[in-house]
Tab-separated table of C-alpha atoms in Angstrom:
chain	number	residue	atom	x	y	z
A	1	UNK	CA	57.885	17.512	-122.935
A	2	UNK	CA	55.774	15.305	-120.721
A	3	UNK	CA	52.295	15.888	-121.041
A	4	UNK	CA	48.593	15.493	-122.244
A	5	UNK	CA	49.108	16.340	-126.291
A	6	UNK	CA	45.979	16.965	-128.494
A	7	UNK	CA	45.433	16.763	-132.339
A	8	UNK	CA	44.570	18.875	-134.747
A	9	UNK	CA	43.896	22.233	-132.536
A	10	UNK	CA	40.934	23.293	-134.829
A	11	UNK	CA	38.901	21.460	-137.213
A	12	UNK	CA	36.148	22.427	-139.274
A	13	UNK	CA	33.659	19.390	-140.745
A	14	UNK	CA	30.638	19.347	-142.575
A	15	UNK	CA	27.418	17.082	-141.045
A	16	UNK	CA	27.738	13.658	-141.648
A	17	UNK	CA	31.661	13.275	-142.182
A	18	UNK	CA	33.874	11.505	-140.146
A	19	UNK	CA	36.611	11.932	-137.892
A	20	UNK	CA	39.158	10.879	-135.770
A	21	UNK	CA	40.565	13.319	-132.596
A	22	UNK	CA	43.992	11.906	-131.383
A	23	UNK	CA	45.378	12.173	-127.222
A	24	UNK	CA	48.134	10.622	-126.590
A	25	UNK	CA	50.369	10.776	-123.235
A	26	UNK	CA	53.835	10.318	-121.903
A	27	UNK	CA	53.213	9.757	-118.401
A	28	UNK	CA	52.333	6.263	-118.058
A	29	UNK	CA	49.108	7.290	-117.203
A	30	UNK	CA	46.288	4.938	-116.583
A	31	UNK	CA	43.322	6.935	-116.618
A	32	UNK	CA	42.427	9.126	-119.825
A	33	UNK	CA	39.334	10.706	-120.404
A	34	UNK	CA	37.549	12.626	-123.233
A	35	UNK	CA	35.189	15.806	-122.223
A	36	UNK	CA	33.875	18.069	-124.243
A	37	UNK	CA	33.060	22.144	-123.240
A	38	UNK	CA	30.157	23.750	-123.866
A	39	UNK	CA	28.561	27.239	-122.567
A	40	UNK	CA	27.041	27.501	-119.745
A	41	UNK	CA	27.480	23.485	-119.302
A	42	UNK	CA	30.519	22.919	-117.909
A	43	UNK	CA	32.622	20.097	-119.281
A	44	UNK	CA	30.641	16.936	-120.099
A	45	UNK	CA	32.398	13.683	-119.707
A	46	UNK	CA	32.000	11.833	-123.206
A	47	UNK	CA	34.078	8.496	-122.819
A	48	UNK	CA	36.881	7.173	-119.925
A	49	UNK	CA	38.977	4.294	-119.798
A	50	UNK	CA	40.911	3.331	-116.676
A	51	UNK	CA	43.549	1.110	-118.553
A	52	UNK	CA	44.438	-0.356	-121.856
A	53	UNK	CA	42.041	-2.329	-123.146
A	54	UNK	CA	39.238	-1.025	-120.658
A	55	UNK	CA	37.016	1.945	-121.291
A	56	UNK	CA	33.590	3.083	-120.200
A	57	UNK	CA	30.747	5.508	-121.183
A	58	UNK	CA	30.152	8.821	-119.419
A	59	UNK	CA	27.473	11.490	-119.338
A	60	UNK	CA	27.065	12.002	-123.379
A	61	UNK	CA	28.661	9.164	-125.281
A	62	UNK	CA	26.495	9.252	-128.377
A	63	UNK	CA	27.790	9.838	-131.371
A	64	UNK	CA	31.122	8.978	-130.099
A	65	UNK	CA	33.795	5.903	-129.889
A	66	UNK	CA	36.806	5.483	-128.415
A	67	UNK	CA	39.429	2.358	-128.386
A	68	UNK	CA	42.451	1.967	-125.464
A	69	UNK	CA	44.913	-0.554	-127.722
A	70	UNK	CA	47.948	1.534	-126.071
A	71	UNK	CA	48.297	2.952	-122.351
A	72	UNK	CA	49.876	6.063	-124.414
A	73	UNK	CA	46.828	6.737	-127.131
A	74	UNK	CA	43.249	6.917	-126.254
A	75	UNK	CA	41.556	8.401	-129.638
A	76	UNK	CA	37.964	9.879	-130.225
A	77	UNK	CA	35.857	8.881	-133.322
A	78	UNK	CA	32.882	10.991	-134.415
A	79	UNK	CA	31.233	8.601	-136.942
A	80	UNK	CA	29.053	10.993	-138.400
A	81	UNK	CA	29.708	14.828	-137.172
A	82	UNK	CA	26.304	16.783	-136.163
A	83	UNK	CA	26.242	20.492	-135.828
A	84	UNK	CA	25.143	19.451	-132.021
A	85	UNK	CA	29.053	18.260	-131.870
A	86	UNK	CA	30.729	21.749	-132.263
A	87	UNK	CA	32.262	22.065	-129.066
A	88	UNK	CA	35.495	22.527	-127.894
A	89	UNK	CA	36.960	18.611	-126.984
A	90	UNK	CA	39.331	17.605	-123.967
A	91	UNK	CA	41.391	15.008	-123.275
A	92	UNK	CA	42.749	14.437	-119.635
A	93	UNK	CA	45.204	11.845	-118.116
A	94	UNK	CA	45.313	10.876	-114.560
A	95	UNK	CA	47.895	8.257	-112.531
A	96	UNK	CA	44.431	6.331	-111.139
A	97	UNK	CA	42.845	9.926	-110.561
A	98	UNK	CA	44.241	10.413	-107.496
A	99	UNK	CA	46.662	13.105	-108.044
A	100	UNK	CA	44.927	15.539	-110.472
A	101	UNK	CA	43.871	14.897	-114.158
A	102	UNK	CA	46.433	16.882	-116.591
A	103	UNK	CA	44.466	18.276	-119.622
A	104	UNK	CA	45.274	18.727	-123.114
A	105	UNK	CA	45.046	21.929	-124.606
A	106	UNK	CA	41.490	20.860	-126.507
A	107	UNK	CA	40.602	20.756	-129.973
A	108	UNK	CA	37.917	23.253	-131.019
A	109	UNK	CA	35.451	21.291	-133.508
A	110	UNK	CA	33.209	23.100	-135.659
A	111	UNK	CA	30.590	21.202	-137.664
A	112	UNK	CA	28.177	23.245	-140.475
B	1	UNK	CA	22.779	10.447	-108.827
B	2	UNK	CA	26.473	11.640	-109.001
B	3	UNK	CA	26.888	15.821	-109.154
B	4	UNK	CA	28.674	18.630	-108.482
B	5	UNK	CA	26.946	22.389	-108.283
B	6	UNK	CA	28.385	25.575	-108.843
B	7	UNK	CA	25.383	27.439	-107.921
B	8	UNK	CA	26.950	31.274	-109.098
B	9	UNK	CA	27.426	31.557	-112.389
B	10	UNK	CA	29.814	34.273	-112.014
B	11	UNK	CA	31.668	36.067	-108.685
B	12	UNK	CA	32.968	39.671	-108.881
B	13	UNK	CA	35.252	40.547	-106.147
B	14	UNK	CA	37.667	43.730	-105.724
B	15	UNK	CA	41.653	43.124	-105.753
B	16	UNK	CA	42.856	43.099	-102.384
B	17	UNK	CA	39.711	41.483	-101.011
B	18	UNK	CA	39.130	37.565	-99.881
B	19	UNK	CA	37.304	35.367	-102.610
B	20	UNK	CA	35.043	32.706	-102.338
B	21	UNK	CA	33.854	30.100	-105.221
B	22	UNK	CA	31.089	27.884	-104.095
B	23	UNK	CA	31.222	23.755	-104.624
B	24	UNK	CA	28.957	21.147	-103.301
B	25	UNK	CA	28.462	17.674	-104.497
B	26	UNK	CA	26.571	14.960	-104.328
B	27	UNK	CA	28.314	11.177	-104.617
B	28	UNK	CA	27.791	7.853	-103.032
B	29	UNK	CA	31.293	6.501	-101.377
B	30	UNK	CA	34.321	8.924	-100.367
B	31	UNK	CA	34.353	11.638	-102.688
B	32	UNK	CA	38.080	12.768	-104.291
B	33	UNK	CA	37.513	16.457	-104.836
B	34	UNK	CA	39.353	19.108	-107.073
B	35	UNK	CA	39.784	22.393	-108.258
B	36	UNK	CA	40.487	23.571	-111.611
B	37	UNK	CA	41.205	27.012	-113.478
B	38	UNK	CA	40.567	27.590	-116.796
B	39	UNK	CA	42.293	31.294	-118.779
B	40	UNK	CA	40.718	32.032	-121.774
B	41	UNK	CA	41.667	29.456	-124.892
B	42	UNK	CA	43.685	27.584	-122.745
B	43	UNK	CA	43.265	23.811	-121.073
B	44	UNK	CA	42.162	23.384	-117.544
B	45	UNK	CA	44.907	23.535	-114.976
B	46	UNK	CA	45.126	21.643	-112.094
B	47	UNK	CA	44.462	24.020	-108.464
B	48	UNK	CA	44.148	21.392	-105.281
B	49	UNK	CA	42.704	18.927	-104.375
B	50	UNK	CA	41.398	17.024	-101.480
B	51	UNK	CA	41.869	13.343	-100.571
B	52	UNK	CA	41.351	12.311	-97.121
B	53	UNK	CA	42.869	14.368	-93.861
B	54	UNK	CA	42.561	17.735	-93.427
B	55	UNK	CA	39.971	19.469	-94.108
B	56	UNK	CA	41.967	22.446	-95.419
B	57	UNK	CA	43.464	22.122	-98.583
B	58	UNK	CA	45.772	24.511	-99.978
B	59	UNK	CA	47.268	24.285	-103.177
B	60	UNK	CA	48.730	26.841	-106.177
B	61	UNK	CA	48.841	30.537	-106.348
B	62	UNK	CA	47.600	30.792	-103.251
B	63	UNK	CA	43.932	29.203	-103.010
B	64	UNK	CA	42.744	27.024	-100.575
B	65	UNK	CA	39.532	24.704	-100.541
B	66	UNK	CA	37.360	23.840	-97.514
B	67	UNK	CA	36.060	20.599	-97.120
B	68	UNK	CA	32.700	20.176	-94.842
B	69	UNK	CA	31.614	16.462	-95.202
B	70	UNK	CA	28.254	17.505	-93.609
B	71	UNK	CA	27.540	20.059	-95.897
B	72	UNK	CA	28.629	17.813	-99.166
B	73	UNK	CA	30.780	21.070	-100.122
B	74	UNK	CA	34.343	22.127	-101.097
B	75	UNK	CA	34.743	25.696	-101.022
B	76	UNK	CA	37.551	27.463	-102.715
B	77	UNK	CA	38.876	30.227	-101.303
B	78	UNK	CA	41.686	33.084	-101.665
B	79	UNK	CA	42.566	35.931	-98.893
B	80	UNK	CA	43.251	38.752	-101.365
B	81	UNK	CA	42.390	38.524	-104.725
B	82	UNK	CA	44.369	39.451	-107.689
B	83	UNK	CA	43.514	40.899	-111.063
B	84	UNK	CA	45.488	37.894	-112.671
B	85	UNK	CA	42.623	35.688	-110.604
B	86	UNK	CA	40.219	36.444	-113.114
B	87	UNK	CA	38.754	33.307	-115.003
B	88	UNK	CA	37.014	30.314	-115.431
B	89	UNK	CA	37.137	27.742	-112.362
B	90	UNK	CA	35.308	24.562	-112.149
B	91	UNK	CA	35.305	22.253	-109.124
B	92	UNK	CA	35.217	18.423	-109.861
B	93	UNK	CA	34.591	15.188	-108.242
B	94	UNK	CA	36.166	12.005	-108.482
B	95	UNK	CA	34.552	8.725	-106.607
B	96	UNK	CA	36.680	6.055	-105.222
B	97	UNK	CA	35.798	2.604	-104.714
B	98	UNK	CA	32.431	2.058	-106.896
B	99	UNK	CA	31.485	0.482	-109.986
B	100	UNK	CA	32.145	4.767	-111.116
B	101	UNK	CA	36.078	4.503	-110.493
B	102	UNK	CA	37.776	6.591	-112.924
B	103	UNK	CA	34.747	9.206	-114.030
B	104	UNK	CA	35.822	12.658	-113.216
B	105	UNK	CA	32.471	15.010	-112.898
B	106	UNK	CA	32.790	18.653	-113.243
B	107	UNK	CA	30.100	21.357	-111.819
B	108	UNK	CA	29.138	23.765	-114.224
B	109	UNK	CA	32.230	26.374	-113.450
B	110	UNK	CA	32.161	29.895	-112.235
B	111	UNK	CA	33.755	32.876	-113.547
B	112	UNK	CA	35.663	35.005	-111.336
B	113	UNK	CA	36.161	38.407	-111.743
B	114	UNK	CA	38.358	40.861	-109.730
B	115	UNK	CA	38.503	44.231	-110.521
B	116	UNK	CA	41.486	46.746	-109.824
């Protein structure tokens, strides 16, 4: 099924481990985007990239990497998971954000 | 700097009656402007959105956004609520043509909730 697919759904880490939260796409999508969703705050934009090979920073990037090698994957690395990084994480694809983002259905992270 | 405001937190309307769900923003360049709904444990889901051209945008399950340039807002709107209505929607803005092409900014999000 074409779509925005996100791995794992839930994951539970303790401070200071590491992790890796895979999106990957089947629509030939340019855009992708990580956010994360917090309450009361909306969704923050952590990390975009507008093509392979291209990405940028958004509103709360710390803490977090990303890589575009493939116009398909576009992962998220915590480096070393905070409590402040329990949130619930989106991806989202666009075809150059003109005709709606499609979301994944999120990965809930829980650090302790 | 680039925003988008939801300024209720939450709107409580009765089935049967119109809804509103407040959006203004705040962007340098043309603004691409969206709707989203969010259920509960579920991803966002794409409403409307507006482009260029008329100002009236209508889009799934029967909402419709306003666009008022002069007012910087995007209003979405629905002429009878339903029960089903009820969640979380957040109104987003996209701008074209600046060294920000690609970010997608999302207000805050309002919950809507329509009672029988």
């Amino acid at each position: 099924n074409a779509g925005v697919t996100q791995t794992p759904k839930f994951q539970v880490l303790k401070t200071g481990q590491s992790m890796t939260l895979q999106c990957a796409q089947d629509m030939n999508h340019e855009y992708m985007s990580w956010y994360r969703q917090d309450p009361g705050m909306g969704l923050r934009l952590i990390h975009y990239s507008v093509g392979a090979g291209i990405t940028d920073q958004g509103e709360v990037p710390n803490g977090y990497n990303v890589s575009r090698s493939t116009t398909e994957d576009f992962p998220l690395r915590l480096l070393s998971a905070a409590p402040s990084q329990t949130s619930v994480y989106f991806c989202a694809s666009s075809y150059q954000g003109k005709i709606g983002y499609t979301f994944g259905s999120g990965t809930r992270l829980t650090v302790v | 700097a680039q925003s988008v405001a939801q300024p209720e937190d939450q709107v409580n309307v009765a089935e049967g009656n119109p809804l509103t769900v407040k959006c203004t923003y705040s962007v340098s360049g043309n603004p691409y402007l969206f709707w989203y709904v969010q259920y509960p444990n579920r991803g966002l889901q794409f409403l409307l959105k507006y482009i260029t051209g008329d100002n009236l945008v209508k889009g799934s399950y029967g909402f419709e956004a306003e666009f008022n340039k002069s007012q910087t807002s995007f209003h979405l709107k629905k002429p009878s609520a339903l029960v089903s209505d009820s969640a979380l929607y957040f109104c987003a803005v996209r701008v074209e043509g600046s060294s920000n092409t690609g970010k997608l900014i999302f207000g805050q999000g309002t919950t809507l909730q329509v009672k029988p």
